[in-house]
Short mmCIF file of N, CA and C in Angstrom, two decimals:
data_model
loop_
_atom_site.label_atom_id
_atom_site.label_comp_id
_atom_site.label_asym_id
_atom_site.label_seq_id
_atom_site.Cartn_x
_atom_site.Cartn_y
_atom_site.Cartn_z
N MET G 1291 65.84 80.70 89.16
CA MET G 1291 67.09 79.89 89.51
C MET G 1291 67.88 80.20 88.01
N THR G 1292 69.22 80.04 88.78
CA THR G 1292 70.29 80.44 87.48
C THR G 1292 70.26 79.12 86.82
N THR G 1293 71.19 79.03 85.57
CA THR G 1293 71.27 78.10 85.07
C THR G 1293 72.61 77.02 85.63
N LYS G 1294 73.07 77.72 86.42
CA LYS G 1294 74.01 76.65 87.59
C LYS G 1294 73.24 75.88 88.26
N ASP G 1295 72.13 76.60 89.05
CA ASP G 1295 71.43 76.03 90.00
C ASP G 1295 70.66 74.98 89.27
N SER G 1296 70.50 74.73 88.20
CA SER G 1296 69.23 74.35 87.46
C SER G 1296 70.33 72.87 87.43
N PHE G 1297 71.38 73.20 86.81
CA PHE G 1297 72.24 72.16 86.41
C PHE G 1297 72.39 70.98 87.77
N ILE G 1298 72.85 71.93 88.74
CA ILE G 1298 73.12 71.25 89.87
C ILE G 1298 71.79 70.29 90.39
N ALA G 1299 70.90 71.09 90.42
CA ALA G 1299 69.49 70.49 90.75
C ALA G 1299 69.14 69.31 89.58
N GLU G 1300 69.57 69.27 88.62
CA GLU G 1300 69.45 68.00 87.61
C GLU G 1300 70.19 66.86 87.60
N SER G 1301 71.37 67.22 88.36
CA SER G 1301 72.31 66.43 88.40
C SER G 1301 72.25 65.45 89.47
N PHE G 1302 71.67 66.05 90.80
CA PHE G 1302 70.94 64.83 91.92
C PHE G 1302 69.67 64.70 92.23
N ASP G 1303 69.77 63.69 92.89
CA ASP G 1303 68.22 63.24 93.08
C ASP G 1303 67.90 64.23 94.51
N ARG G 1304 66.46 64.19 94.68
CA ARG G 1304 66.18 64.85 95.78
C ARG G 1304 66.68 64.62 97.36
N PRO G 1305 66.90 63.21 97.67
CA PRO G 1305 67.61 62.97 98.91
C PRO G 1305 69.24 63.44 98.85
N THR G 1306 69.54 63.43 97.77
CA THR G 1306 71.00 63.95 97.94
C THR G 1306 71.14 65.39 98.13
N MET G 1307 69.93 66.15 97.05
CA MET G 1307 70.20 67.37 97.48
C MET G 1307 69.88 67.94 98.86
N ALA G 1308 69.07 67.32 99.54
CA ALA G 1308 68.28 67.48 100.87
C ALA G 1308 69.62 67.15 101.64
N ASN G 1309 70.66 66.24 101.55
CA ASN G 1309 71.67 65.97 102.29
C ASN G 1309 72.80 67.07 101.96
N MET G 1310 72.76 67.67 101.13
CA MET G 1310 73.60 68.73 100.86
C MET G 1310 73.50 69.90 101.65
N GLU G 1311 72.41 70.23 101.87
CA GLU G 1311 71.62 71.26 102.30
C GLU G 1311 71.67 71.01 103.67
N VAL G 1312 71.53 69.68 104.66
CA VAL G 1312 71.62 69.34 105.72
C VAL G 1312 73.56 69.92 106.11
N ALA G 1313 74.03 69.28 104.93
CA ALA G 1313 75.57 69.21 105.29
C ALA G 1313 76.09 70.55 105.39
N LEU G 1314 75.71 71.55 104.68
CA LEU G 1314 76.01 72.80 104.53
C LEU G 1314 75.68 73.74 105.71
N ASP G 1315 74.57 73.40 106.68
CA ASP G 1315 73.77 73.97 107.79
C ASP G 1315 74.97 73.48 108.76
N ARG G 1316 75.10 72.22 108.66
CA ARG G 1316 76.18 71.60 109.78
C ARG G 1316 77.35 72.21 109.76
N ALA G 1317 77.97 72.36 108.57
CA ALA G 1317 79.34 72.84 108.26
C ALA G 1317 79.67 74.46 108.82
N LEU G 1318 78.63 75.13 108.17
CA LEU G 1318 78.52 76.46 108.85
C LEU G 1318 78.03 76.79 110.22
N GLN G 1319 77.69 75.74 111.16
CA GLN G 1319 77.48 75.98 112.62
C GLN G 1319 79.03 76.11 113.13
N SER G 1320 79.82 75.44 112.45
CA SER G 1320 81.17 75.61 113.07
C SER G 1320 81.71 77.18 112.72
N LEU G 1321 81.31 78.16 112.10
CA LEU G 1321 81.88 79.31 112.14
C LEU G 1321 81.17 80.30 112.69
N ALA G 1322 82.10 80.78 113.67
CA ALA G 1322 81.40 81.60 115.07
C ALA G 1322 80.60 82.84 114.80
N THR G 1323 81.30 83.46 113.35
CA THR G 1323 80.83 84.51 112.62
C THR G 1323 80.83 84.14 111.02
N GLY G 1324 79.89 85.41 110.61
CA GLY G 1324 80.03 85.24 109.14
C GLY G 1324 79.42 83.83 108.34
N ARG G 1325 78.59 83.31 109.02
CA ARG G 1325 77.52 81.98 108.68
C ARG G 1325 76.85 82.43 107.15
N GLU G 1326 76.45 83.79 107.57
CA GLU G 1326 75.36 84.11 106.45
C GLU G 1326 76.00 84.82 105.12
N GLU G 1327 77.48 85.00 105.34
CA GLU G 1327 78.14 85.71 104.57
C GLU G 1327 78.33 85.04 103.18
N HIS G 1328 78.27 85.34 101.81
CA HIS G 1328 78.41 84.84 100.96
C HIS G 1328 79.73 83.61 100.64
N THR G 1329 80.75 84.41 100.94
CA THR G 1329 81.93 83.90 100.73
C THR G 1329 82.26 82.58 101.44
N PRO G 1330 82.15 82.55 102.56
CA PRO G 1330 82.18 81.01 103.29
C PRO G 1330 81.18 80.11 102.82
N ARG G 1331 80.21 80.54 102.51
CA ARG G 1331 79.22 79.89 102.18
C ARG G 1331 79.29 79.05 100.89
N LYS G 1332 79.83 80.14 99.93
CA LYS G 1332 80.24 79.51 98.67
C LYS G 1332 81.33 78.50 98.74
N TYR G 1333 82.46 79.01 99.35
CA TYR G 1333 83.45 77.87 99.73
C TYR G 1333 83.04 76.78 100.06
N VAL G 1334 81.98 76.34 101.14
CA VAL G 1334 81.65 74.93 101.82
C VAL G 1334 81.09 74.50 100.81
N ALA G 1335 79.94 75.31 100.07
CA ALA G 1335 79.20 74.54 99.07
C ALA G 1335 79.98 73.90 98.38
N SER G 1336 80.89 74.66 97.55
CA SER G 1336 81.83 74.15 96.58
C SER G 1336 82.17 73.04 97.01
N ARG G 1337 83.20 72.68 98.11
CA ARG G 1337 83.67 71.62 98.61
C ARG G 1337 82.61 70.43 98.95
N ILE G 1338 81.30 70.81 99.37
CA ILE G 1338 80.24 69.50 99.50
C ILE G 1338 79.90 69.23 98.04
N LEU G 1339 79.75 70.22 97.01
CA LEU G 1339 79.12 69.70 95.77
C LEU G 1339 80.52 68.65 95.26
N ALA G 1340 81.62 69.38 95.14
CA ALA G 1340 82.55 68.46 94.70
C ALA G 1340 82.84 66.91 95.46
N CYS G 1341 82.45 66.94 96.52
CA CYS G 1341 82.33 65.50 96.96
C CYS G 1341 80.98 64.75 96.72
N ALA G 1342 79.97 65.40 96.62
CA ALA G 1342 78.76 64.65 95.82
C ALA G 1342 79.32 64.40 94.68
N LYS G 1343 79.89 65.24 93.43
CA LYS G 1343 80.29 64.89 92.36
C LYS G 1343 80.96 63.54 92.27
N ALA G 1344 82.06 63.31 93.13
CA ALA G 1344 82.82 62.38 93.09
C ALA G 1344 82.19 61.10 93.83
N GLY G 1345 80.89 61.13 94.10
CA GLY G 1345 80.04 59.94 94.07
C GLY G 1345 79.77 59.94 95.95
N ASP G 1346 79.96 60.56 96.80
CA ASP G 1346 79.88 60.40 98.10
C ASP G 1346 78.61 61.43 98.26
N THR G 1347 77.60 60.73 98.29
CA THR G 1347 76.48 61.28 98.32
C THR G 1347 75.59 61.20 99.93
N THR G 1348 76.40 60.52 100.85
CA THR G 1348 75.78 60.37 101.88
C THR G 1348 75.74 61.79 102.89
N LEU G 1349 74.92 61.56 103.55
CA LEU G 1349 75.05 62.79 104.87
C LEU G 1349 76.48 62.63 105.42
N GLY G 1350 77.01 61.66 106.15
CA GLY G 1350 77.93 61.63 106.88
C GLY G 1350 79.57 62.15 105.57
N GLY G 1351 79.44 61.64 104.68
CA GLY G 1351 80.38 62.01 103.70
C GLY G 1351 80.66 63.65 103.28
N LEU G 1352 79.12 64.24 102.87
CA LEU G 1352 78.92 65.41 102.33
C LEU G 1352 79.41 66.38 103.61
N THR G 1353 78.65 65.89 105.33
CA THR G 1353 79.29 66.98 106.18
C THR G 1353 80.81 66.82 106.63
N LYS G 1354 81.05 66.06 106.13
CA LYS G 1354 82.76 65.86 106.36
C LYS G 1354 83.47 66.60 105.76
N ALA G 1355 82.98 66.63 104.47
CA ALA G 1355 83.68 67.48 103.53
C ALA G 1355 83.46 69.10 103.66
N GLY G 1356 82.19 69.02 104.07
CA GLY G 1356 81.87 70.48 104.68
C GLY G 1356 82.55 71.07 105.72
N CYS G 1357 82.63 70.22 107.05
CA CYS G 1357 83.19 70.75 107.87
C CYS G 1357 84.91 70.98 107.56
N ALA G 1358 85.28 70.01 106.60
CA ALA G 1358 86.46 70.35 106.52
C ALA G 1358 86.95 71.41 105.71
N ALA G 1359 86.18 72.22 104.86
CA ALA G 1359 86.30 73.19 104.34
C ALA G 1359 85.96 74.30 105.14
N ALA G 1360 85.14 74.23 105.84
CA ALA G 1360 84.81 75.17 106.85
C ALA G 1360 86.05 75.58 108.00
N GLU G 1361 86.94 74.58 108.11
CA GLU G 1361 88.33 74.56 108.91
C GLU G 1361 89.16 75.22 108.19
N GLU G 1362 89.00 75.33 106.79
CA GLU G 1362 90.42 75.77 106.14
C GLU G 1362 90.25 77.21 105.93
N ILE G 1363 88.94 77.79 106.56
CA ILE G 1363 88.74 79.24 106.60
C ILE G 1363 89.28 80.01 107.86
N PRO G 1364 90.18 80.98 107.60
CA PRO G 1364 91.14 81.26 108.56
C PRO G 1364 90.25 81.76 109.65
N PRO G 1365 90.53 81.99 111.09
CA PRO G 1365 89.92 82.52 112.06
C PRO G 1365 90.26 84.03 112.10
N GLY G 1366 89.14 84.93 112.37
CA GLY G 1366 89.53 86.16 112.59
C GLY G 1366 89.79 86.63 114.04
N PRO G 1367 89.41 87.56 114.06
CA PRO G 1367 89.55 88.42 115.40
C PRO G 1367 89.06 87.47 116.86
N ARG G 1368 90.15 87.12 117.92
CA ARG G 1368 89.44 86.53 118.88
C ARG G 1368 89.53 85.02 118.87
N GLY G 1369 90.23 84.65 117.68
CA GLY G 1369 90.08 83.24 117.33
C GLY G 1369 88.61 82.91 116.60
N GLN G 1370 87.64 83.36 116.26
CA GLN G 1370 86.79 83.15 115.70
C GLN G 1370 86.85 82.90 114.04
N ARG G 1371 86.12 81.81 113.53
CA ARG G 1371 86.28 81.54 112.17
C ARG G 1371 85.04 82.25 111.44
N HIS G 1372 85.75 82.84 110.40
CA HIS G 1372 84.76 83.94 109.54
C HIS G 1372 85.54 83.91 108.08
N ALA G 1373 84.54 84.88 107.30
CA ALA G 1373 84.95 84.76 106.14
C ALA G 1373 86.57 85.22 105.79
N ALA G 1374 87.28 84.72 104.96
CA ALA G 1374 88.79 85.07 104.78
C ALA G 1374 88.57 86.21 104.27
N GLY G 1375 89.50 87.09 104.72
CA GLY G 1375 89.88 88.50 104.60
C GLY G 1375 88.81 89.55 105.24
N ARG G 1376 88.03 89.02 105.80
CA ARG G 1376 87.02 90.19 106.64
C ARG G 1376 87.15 89.88 108.26
N HIS G 1377 87.23 91.00 108.49
CA HIS G 1377 87.22 91.00 110.11
C HIS G 1377 86.13 92.29 110.38
N GLU G 1378 85.47 91.42 111.82
CA GLU G 1378 84.83 92.25 112.42
C GLU G 1378 85.27 93.48 113.11
N ARG G 1379 84.67 94.68 113.04
CA ARG G 1379 85.05 95.95 113.54
C ARG G 1379 84.65 95.52 115.51
N PRO G 1380 85.37 95.89 116.14
CA PRO G 1380 85.02 95.77 117.70
C PRO G 1380 84.04 97.02 117.59
N MET G 1381 83.14 96.84 118.48
CA MET G 1381 81.96 97.81 118.93
C MET G 1381 82.85 98.78 119.92
N HIS G 1382 82.63 99.92 119.71
CA HIS G 1382 82.80 100.89 120.61
C HIS G 1382 81.83 101.67 121.40
N ARG G 1383 81.83 101.54 122.62
CA ARG G 1383 80.95 102.28 123.25
C ARG G 1383 81.23 103.66 123.60
N SER G 1384 80.06 104.37 123.75
CA SER G 1384 80.04 105.70 123.97
C SER G 1384 80.65 105.98 125.41
N PRO G 1385 81.16 107.10 125.83
CA PRO G 1385 81.27 107.09 127.49
C PRO G 1385 80.39 107.57 127.98
N ARG G 1386 80.05 107.13 128.84
CA ARG G 1386 78.98 107.30 129.99
C ARG G 1386 78.84 108.58 130.60
N VAL G 1387 77.95 109.08 130.44
CA VAL G 1387 77.49 110.63 130.69
C VAL G 1387 77.04 110.61 132.31
N ALA G 1388 77.63 111.34 133.39
CA ALA G 1388 77.22 111.03 134.83
C ALA G 1388 76.07 112.15 134.72
#
C-alpha cells in the first residue's frame, strides 16, 4: 500500500470506503470500453474522492459524482466512451482462402 493509499484509508471509515468502491464500479459500467484502463479509473476515482472529502459519503452521492465524471470522458470510435486520447484499433480480418 502506498502512502497515498494509506492516507485515503485513514481518512474514511470502512462503510465509506466500501461505498467508494461500489460507486467506482457502478460509474465505470457506463464506459463501454476501457473500464480497466488506468486513466479513466483514476479520473473517476478522483472525483469520487473529492465528493467524499466534501462530506457526501452516501452511496448515492458518490455514485452520482462518479457517473458525472464518467460522462466527461470523451466518446471514442463508434460513440463508445473510453479513456481520453486512446482509441481502439478496428480488427482487420484476414481474407478468406477458398
